CSV table of C-alpha atoms in Angstrom, one decimal:
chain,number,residue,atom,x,y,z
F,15,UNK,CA,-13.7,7.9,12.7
F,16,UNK,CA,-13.4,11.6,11.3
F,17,UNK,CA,-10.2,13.3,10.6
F,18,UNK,CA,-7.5,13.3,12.5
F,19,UNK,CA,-6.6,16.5,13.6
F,20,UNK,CA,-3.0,17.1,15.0
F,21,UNK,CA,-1.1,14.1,13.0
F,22,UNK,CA,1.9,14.7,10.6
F,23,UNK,CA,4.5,12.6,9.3
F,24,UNK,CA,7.9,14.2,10.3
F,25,UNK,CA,9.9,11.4,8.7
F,26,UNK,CA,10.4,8.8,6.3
F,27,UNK,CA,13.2,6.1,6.2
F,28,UNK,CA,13.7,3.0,3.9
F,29,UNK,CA,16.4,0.4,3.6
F,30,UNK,CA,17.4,-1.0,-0.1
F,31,UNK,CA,14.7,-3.2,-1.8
F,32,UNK,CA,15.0,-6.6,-3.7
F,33,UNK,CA,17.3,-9.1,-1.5
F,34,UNK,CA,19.3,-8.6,1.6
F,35,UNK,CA,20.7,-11.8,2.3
F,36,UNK,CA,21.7,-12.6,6.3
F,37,UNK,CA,20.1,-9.5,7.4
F,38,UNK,CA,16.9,-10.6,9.8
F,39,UNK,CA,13.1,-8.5,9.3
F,40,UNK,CA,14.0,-6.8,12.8
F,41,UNK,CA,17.6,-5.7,11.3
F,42,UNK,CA,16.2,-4.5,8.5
F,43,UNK,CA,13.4,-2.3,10.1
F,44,UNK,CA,15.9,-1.3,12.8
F,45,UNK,CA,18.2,0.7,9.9
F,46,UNK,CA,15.0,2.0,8.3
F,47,UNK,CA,13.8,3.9,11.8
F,48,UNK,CA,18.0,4.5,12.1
F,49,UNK,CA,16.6,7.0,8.4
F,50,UNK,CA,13.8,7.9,9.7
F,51,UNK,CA,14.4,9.5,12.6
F,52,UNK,CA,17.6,11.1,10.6
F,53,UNK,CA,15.4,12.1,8.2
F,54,UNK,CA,12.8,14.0,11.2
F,55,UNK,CA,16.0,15.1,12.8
F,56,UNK,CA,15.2,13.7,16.1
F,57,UNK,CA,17.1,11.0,18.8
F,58,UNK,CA,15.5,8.2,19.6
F,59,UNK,CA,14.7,9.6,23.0
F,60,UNK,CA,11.8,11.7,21.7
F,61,UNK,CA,10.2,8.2,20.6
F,62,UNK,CA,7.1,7.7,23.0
F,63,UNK,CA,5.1,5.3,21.2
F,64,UNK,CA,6.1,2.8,18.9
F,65,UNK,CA,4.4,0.3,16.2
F,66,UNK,CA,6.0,-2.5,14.8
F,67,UNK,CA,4.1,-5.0,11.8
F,68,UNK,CA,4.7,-8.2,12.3
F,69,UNK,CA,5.8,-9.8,8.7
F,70,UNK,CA,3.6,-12.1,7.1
F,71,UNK,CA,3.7,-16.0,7.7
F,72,UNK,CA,6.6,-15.6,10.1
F,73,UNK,CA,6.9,-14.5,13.6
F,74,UNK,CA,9.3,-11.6,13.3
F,75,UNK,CA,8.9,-7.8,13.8
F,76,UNK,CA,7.1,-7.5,16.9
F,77,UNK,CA,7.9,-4.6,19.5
F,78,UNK,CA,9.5,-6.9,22.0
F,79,UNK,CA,11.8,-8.0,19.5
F,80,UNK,CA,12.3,-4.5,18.4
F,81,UNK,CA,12.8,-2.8,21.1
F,82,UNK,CA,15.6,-4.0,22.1
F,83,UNK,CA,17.5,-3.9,18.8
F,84,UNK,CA,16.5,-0.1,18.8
F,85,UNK,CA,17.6,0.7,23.1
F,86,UNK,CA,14.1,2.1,23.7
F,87,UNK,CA,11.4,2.1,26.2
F,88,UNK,CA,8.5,3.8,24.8
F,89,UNK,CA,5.3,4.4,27.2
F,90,UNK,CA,3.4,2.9,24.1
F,91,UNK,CA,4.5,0.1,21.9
F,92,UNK,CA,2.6,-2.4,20.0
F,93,UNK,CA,2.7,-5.1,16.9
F,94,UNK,CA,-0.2,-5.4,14.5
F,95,UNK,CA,-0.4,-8.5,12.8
F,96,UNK,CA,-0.2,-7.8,9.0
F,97,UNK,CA,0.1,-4.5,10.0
F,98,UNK,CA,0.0,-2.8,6.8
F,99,UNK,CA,1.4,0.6,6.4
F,100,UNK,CA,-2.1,2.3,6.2
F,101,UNK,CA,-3.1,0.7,9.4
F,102,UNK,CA,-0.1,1.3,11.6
F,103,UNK,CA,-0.6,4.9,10.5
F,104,UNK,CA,-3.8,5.0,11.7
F,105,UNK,CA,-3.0,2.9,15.1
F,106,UNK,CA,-0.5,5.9,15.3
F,107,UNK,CA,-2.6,8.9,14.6
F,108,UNK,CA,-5.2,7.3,17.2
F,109,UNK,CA,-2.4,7.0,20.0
F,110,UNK,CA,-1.3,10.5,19.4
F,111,UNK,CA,-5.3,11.7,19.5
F,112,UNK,CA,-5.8,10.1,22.7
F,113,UNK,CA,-3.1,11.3,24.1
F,114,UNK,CA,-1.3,7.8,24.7
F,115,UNK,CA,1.9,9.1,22.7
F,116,UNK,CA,3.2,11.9,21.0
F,117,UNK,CA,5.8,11.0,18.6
F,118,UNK,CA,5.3,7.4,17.7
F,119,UNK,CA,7.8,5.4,14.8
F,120,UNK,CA,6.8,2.8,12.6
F,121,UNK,CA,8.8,0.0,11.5
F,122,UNK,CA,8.6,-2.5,9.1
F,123,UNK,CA,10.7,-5.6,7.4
F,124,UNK,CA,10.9,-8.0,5.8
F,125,UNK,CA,13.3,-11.0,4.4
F,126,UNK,CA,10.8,-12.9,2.5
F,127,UNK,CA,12.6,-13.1,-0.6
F,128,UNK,CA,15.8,-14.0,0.6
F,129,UNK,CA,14.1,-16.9,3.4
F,130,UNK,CA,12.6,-18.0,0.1
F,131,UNK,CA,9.2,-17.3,2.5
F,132,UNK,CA,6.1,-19.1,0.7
F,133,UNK,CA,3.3,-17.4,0.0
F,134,UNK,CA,1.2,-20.7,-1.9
F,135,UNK,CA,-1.1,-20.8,1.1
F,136,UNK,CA,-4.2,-19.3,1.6
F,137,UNK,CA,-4.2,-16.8,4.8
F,138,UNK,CA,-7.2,-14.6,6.3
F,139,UNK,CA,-10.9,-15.1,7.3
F,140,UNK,CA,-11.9,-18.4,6.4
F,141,UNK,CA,-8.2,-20.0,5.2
F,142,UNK,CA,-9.6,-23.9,5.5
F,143,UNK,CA,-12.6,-23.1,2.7
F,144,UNK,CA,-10.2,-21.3,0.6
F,145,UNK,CA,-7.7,-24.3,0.6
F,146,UNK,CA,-10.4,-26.9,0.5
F,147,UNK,CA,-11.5,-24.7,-3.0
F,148,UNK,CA,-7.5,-25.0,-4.4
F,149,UNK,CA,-7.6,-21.6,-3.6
F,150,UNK,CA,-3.8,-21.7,-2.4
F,151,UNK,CA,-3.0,-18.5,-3.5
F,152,UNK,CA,-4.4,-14.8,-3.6
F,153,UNK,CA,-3.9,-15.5,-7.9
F,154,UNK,CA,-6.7,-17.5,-7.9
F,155,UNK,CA,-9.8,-15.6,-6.4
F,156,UNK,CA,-8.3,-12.5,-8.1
F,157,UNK,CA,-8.4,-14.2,-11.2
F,158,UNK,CA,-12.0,-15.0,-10.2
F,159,UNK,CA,-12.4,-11.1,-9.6
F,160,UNK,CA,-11.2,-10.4,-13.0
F,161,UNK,CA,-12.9,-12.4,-15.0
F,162,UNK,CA,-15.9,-11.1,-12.7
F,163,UNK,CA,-15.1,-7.6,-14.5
F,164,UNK,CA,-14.7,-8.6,-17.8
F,165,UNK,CA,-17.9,-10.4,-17.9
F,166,UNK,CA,-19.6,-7.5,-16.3
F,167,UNK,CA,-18.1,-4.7,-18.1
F,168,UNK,CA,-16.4,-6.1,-21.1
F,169,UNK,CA,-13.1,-5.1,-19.9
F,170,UNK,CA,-10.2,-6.6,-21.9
F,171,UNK,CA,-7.0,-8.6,-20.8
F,172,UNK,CA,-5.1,-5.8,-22.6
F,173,UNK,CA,-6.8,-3.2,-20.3
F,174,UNK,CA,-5.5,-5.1,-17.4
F,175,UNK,CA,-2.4,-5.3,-19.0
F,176,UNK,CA,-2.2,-1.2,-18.9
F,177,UNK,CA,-1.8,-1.5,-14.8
F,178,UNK,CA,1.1,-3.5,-14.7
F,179,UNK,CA,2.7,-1.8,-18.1
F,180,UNK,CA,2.5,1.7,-16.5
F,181,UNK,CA,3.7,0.4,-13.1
F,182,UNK,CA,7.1,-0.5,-15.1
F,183,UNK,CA,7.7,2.4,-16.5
F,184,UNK,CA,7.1,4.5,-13.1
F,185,UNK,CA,10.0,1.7,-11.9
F,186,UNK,CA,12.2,2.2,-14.4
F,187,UNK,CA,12.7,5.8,-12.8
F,188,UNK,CA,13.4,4.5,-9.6
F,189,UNK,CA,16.5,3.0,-8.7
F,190,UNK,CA,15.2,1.0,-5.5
F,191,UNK,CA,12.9,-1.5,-8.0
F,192,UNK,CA,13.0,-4.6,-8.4
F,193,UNK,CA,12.1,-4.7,-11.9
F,194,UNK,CA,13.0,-1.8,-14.1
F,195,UNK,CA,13.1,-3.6,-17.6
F,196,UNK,CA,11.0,-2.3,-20.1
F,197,UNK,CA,7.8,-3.8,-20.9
F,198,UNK,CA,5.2,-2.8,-23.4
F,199,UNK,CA,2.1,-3.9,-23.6
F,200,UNK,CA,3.1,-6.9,-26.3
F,201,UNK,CA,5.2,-7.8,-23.8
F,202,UNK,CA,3.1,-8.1,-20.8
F,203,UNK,CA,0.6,-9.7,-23.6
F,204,UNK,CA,3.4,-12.5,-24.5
F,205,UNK,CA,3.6,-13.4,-21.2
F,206,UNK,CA,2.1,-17.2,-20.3
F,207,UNK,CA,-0.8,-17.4,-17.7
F,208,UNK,CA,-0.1,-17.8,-14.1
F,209,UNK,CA,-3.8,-18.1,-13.6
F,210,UNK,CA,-6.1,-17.3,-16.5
F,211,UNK,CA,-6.3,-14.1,-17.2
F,212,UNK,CA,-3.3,-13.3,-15.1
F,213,UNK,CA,0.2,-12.9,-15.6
F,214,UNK,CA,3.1,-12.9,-13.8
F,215,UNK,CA,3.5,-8.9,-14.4
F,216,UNK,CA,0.1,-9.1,-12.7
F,217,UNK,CA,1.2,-10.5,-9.4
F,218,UNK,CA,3.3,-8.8,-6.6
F,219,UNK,CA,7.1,-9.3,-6.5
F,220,UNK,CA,8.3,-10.9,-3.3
F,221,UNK,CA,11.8,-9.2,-1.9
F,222,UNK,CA,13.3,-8.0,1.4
F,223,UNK,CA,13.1,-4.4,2.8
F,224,UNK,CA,12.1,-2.4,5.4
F,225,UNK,CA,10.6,1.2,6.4
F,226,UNK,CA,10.3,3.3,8.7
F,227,UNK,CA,8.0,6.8,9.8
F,228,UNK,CA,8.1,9.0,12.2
F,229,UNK,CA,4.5,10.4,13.1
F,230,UNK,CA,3.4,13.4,15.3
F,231,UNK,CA,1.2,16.1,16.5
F,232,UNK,CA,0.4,18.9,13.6
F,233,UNK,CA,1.1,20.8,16.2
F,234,UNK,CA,4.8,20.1,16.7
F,235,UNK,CA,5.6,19.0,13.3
F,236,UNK,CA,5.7,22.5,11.8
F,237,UNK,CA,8.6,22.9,14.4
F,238,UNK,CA,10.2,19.7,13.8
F,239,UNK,CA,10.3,19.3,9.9
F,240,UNK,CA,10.4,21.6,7.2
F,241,UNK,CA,8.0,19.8,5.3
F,242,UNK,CA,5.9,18.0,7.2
F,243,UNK,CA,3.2,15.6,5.7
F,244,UNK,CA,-0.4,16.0,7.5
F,245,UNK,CA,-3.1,13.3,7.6
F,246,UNK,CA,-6.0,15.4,6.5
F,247,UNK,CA,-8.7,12.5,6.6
F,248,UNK,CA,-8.8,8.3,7.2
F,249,UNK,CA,-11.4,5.9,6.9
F,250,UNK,CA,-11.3,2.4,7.8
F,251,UNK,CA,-13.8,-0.7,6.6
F,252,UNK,CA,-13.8,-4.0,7.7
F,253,UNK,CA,-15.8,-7.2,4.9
F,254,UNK,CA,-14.9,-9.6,7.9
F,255,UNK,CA,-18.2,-12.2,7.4
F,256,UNK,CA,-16.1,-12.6,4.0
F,257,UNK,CA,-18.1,-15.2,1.7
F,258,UNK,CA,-21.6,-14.0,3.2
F,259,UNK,CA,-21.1,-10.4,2.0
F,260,UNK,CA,-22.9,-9.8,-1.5
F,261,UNK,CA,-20.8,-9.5,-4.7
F,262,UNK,CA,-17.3,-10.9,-2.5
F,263,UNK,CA,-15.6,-10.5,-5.5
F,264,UNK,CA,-16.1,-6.8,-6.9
F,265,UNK,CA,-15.2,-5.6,-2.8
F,266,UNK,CA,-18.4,-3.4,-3.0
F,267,UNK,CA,-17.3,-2.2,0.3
F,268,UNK,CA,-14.4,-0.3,-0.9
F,269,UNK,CA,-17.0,2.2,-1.9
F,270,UNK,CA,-18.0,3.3,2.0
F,271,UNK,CA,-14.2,3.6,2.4
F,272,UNK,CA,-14.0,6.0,-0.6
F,273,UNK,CA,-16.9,8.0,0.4
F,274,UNK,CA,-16.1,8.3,4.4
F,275,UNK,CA,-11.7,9.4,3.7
F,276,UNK,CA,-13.5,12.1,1.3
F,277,UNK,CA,-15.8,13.7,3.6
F,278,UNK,CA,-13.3,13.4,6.6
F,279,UNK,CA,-10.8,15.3,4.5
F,280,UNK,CA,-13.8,17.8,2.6
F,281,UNK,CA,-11.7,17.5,-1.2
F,282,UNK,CA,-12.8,14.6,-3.6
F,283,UNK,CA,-11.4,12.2,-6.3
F,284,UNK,CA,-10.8,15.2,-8.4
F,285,UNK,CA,-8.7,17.1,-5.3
F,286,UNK,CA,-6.2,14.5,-5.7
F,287,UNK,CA,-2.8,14.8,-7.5
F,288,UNK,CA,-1.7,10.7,-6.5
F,289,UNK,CA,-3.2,8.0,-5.8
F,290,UNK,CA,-0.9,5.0,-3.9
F,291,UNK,CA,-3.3,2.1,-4.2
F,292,UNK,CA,-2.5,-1.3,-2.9
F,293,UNK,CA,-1.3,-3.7,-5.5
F,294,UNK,CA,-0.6,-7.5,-4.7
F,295,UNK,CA,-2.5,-8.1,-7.8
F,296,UNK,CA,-3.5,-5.5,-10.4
F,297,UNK,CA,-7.2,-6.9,-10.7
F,298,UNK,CA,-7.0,-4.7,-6.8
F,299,UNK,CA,-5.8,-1.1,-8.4
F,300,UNK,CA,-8.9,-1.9,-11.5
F,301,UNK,CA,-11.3,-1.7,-8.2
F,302,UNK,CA,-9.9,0.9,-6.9
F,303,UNK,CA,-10.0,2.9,-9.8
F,304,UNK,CA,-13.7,2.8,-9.7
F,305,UNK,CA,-14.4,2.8,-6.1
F,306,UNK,CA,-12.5,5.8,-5.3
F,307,UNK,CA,-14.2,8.0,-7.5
F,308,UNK,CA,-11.5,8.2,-10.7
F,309,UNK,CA,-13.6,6.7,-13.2
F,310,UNK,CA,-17.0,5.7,-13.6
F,311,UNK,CA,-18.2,1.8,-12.4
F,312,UNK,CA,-17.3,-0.8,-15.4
F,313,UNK,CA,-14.8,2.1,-16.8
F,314,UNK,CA,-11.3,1.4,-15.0
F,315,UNK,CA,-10.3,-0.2,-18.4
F,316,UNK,CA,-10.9,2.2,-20.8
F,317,UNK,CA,-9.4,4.8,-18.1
F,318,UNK,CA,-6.2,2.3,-18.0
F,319,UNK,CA,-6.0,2.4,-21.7
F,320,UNK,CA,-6.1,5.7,-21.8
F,321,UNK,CA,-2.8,6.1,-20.2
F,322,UNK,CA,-4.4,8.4,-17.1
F,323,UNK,CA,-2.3,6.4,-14.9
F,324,UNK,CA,1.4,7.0,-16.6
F,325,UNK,CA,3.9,8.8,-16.0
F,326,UNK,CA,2.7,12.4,-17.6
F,327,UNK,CA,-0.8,11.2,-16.9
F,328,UNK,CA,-3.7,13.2,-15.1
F,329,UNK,CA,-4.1,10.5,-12.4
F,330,UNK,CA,-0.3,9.3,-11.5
F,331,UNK,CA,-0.9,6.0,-10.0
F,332,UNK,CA,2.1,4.4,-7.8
F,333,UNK,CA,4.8,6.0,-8.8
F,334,UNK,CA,7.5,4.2,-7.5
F,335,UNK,CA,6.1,0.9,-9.6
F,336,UNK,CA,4.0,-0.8,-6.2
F,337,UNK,CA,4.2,-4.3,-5.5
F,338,UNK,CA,3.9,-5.2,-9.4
F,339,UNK,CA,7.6,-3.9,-9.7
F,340,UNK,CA,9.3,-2.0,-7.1
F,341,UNK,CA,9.1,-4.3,-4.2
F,342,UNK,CA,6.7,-6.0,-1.9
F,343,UNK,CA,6.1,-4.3,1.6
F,344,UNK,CA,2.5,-4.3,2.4
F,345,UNK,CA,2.3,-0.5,1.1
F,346,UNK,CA,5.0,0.8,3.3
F,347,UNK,CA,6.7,1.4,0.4
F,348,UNK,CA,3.6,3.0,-1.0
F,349,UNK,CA,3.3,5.5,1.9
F,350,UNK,CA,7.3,6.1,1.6
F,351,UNK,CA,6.8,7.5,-2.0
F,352,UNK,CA,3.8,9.3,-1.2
F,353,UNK,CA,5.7,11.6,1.0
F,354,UNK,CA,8.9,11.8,-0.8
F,355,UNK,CA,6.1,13.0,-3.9
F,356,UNK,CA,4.4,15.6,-1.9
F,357,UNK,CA,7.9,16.8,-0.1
F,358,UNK,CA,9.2,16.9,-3.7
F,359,UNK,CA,12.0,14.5,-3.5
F,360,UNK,CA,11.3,11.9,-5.7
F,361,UNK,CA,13.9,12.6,-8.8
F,362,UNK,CA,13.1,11.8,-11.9
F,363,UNK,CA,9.6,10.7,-11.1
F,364,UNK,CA,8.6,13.6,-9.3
F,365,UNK,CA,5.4,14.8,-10.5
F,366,UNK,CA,5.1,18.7,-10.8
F,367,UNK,CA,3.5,20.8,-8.0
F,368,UNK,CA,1.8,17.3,-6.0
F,369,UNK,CA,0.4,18.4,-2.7
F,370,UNK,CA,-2.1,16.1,-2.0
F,371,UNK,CA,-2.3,12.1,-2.1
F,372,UNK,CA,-4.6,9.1,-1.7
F,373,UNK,CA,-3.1,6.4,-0.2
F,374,UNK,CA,-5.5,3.2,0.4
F,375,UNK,CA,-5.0,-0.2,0.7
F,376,UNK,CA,-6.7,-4.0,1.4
F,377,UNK,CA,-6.1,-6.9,3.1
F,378,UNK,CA,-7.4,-8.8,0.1
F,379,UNK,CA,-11.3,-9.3,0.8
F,380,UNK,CA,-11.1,-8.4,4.3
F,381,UNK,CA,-10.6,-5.2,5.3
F,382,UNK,CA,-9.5,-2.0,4.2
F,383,UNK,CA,-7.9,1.5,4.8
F,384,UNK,CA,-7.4,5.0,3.2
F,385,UNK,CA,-5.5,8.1,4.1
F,386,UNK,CA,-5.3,11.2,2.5
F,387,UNK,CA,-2.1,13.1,2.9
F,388,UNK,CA,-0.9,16.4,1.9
F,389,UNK,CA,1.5,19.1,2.5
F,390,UNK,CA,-1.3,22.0,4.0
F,391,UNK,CA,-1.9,21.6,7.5
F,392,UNK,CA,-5.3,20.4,8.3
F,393,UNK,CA,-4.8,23.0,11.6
């Protein structure tokens, strides 16, 4: 898949983040494409394509639910199961490329927390091996992944520790988190094991929220927003055969999805001012680290330590806190802050002169996908 010429995110919408009690996942995402489409300055008539995730381990958010609720009849709708914000993106891109749509919106929500939603089961490619394991929740292999590192590398609990520590203080600037209360690194050190070596700073929060994006041609965004957001390279990889591929742990694969969003785009790991990386555990941003270029193989935690990924670091990493302490939405949330960075808008967290961004995520040990997004036009 090479770039994508010709797609720009014209708007952003988001709802409130934590716990929205008797507000249904299609309500929700229904008031974040209400912002979004404020926010490209657009009526919902100009919607011709539309994407809907559908939330995890329930039934809700698909398009015919959706559509509906929002009065639309776009020519193309669809719902991507676990949908995650960096693959609805694509789907988006791909039905504007083709020609299938030309200004598609993206919703997403969720009431997880407040349906008191469990997540203690195991979900993906081969669910009945995980189970049959005790693997009953993604803590477990990560832990496994982890201690994989550490035994590998030498990496340090306190090293890990450095992820979820400098997540918190990015969320203590943002008043949409979930957790804003301080926590050095005694703290997050104090904490008792969920699953050896992890803590519960190291696990994703689960609350309610939606958002929304509005995505078109290059072409027309420059007319249609003053600061449009350009897709200037994606990459996609799926690790489908899941316990036969080599090394399952470490997510070797992560590496081809590095390489192919770079070349795609023609910048590098250096070229990058943010990096949004996909965070239901921390043990996922450690890989990340070293499979998108930032440090060296073995050297994510000496990088962490370092304090490259904190606020007034060279490498700010999720910015808005992730899924470790803003809010848990499959990296919509991630994507929301990467554009509110690069349009400048993100208050007190803004970082200085950001114009480009890496935004990647995983479905766990399955799959993967990475955009990179900036403010110059890729036309």
């Amino acid at each position: 898949m090479g770039p994508p010429p010709g797609a720009a995110i014209i708007g952003a919408g988001a709802t409130e983040q934590g716990e929205i009690p008797g507000e249904s996942p299609e309500v929700i995402a229904v008031r974040a494409a209400v912002a979004a489409l404020e926010d490209a300055g657009i009526d919902k008539s100009a919607v011709d394509g539309l994407i809907t995730c559908k939330a995890p381990l329930t039934a809700h958010g698909t398009d015919e639910g959706m559509g509906p609720l929002l009065g639309i009849n776009p020519d193309y709708s669809t719902t991507l199961d676990y949908g995650m914000a960096g693959f609805s993106l694509h789907l988006a891109a791909m039905a504007i490329r083709s020609g299938l749509a030309s200004t598609v919106l993206l919703t997403y929500g969720t009431n997880a927390r407040s349906a008191r939603i469990g997540f203690s089961r195991p979900i993906g490619g081969s669910a009945q091996w995980a189970a049959l394991t005790g693997f009953l929740h993604v803590a477990g292999p990560a832990a496994m992944a982890a201690r994989r590192h550490m035994h590998l590398y030498g990496t340090t609990e306190e090293q890990l520790g450095w992820v979820s520590v400098a997540q918190r203080e990015w969320a203590a600037l943002n008043p949409r988190a979930v957790f804003r209360s301080p926590m050095g690194i005694g703290d997050y050190l104090a904490q008792p094991y969920v699953v050896e070596p992890l803590r519960r700073a190291d696990l994703t929060v689960i609350s309610d929220g939606g958002a929304a994006f509005v995505v078109t041609s290059s072409q027309r965004a420059a007319d249609l927003h003053a600061k449009p957001v350009h897709l200037l390279g994606m990459a996609q990889r799926s690790a489908i055969r899941n316990e036969q591929n080599e090394d399952k742990l470490m997510r070797p694969w992560l590496g081809s999805i590095a390489g192919q969003v770079y070349r795609n785009a023609g910048l590098g790991p250096d070229d990058m001012d943010l990096a949004y990386l996909q965070d239901g555990t921390s043990v996922w941003v450690l890989q990340m680290l070293e499979w998108y270029g930032f440090c060296g193989l073995g050297e994510a935690g000496p990088f962490l330590a370092e304090g490259h990924t904190r606020p007034g670091g060279r490498l700010p990493v999720n910015t808005h806190g992730g899924q470790l302490s803003e809010s848990y939405t499959h990296n919509w949330m991630h994507l929301y802050e990467a554009v509110a960075q690069l349009r400048g808008e993100a208050g007190d967290r803004q970082v200085p002169g950001a114009e480009v961004a890496l935004h990647a995520q995983t479905h766990d040990f399955w799959k993967g996908a990475a955009t990179i997004l900036s403010t110059r036009s890729a036309v």
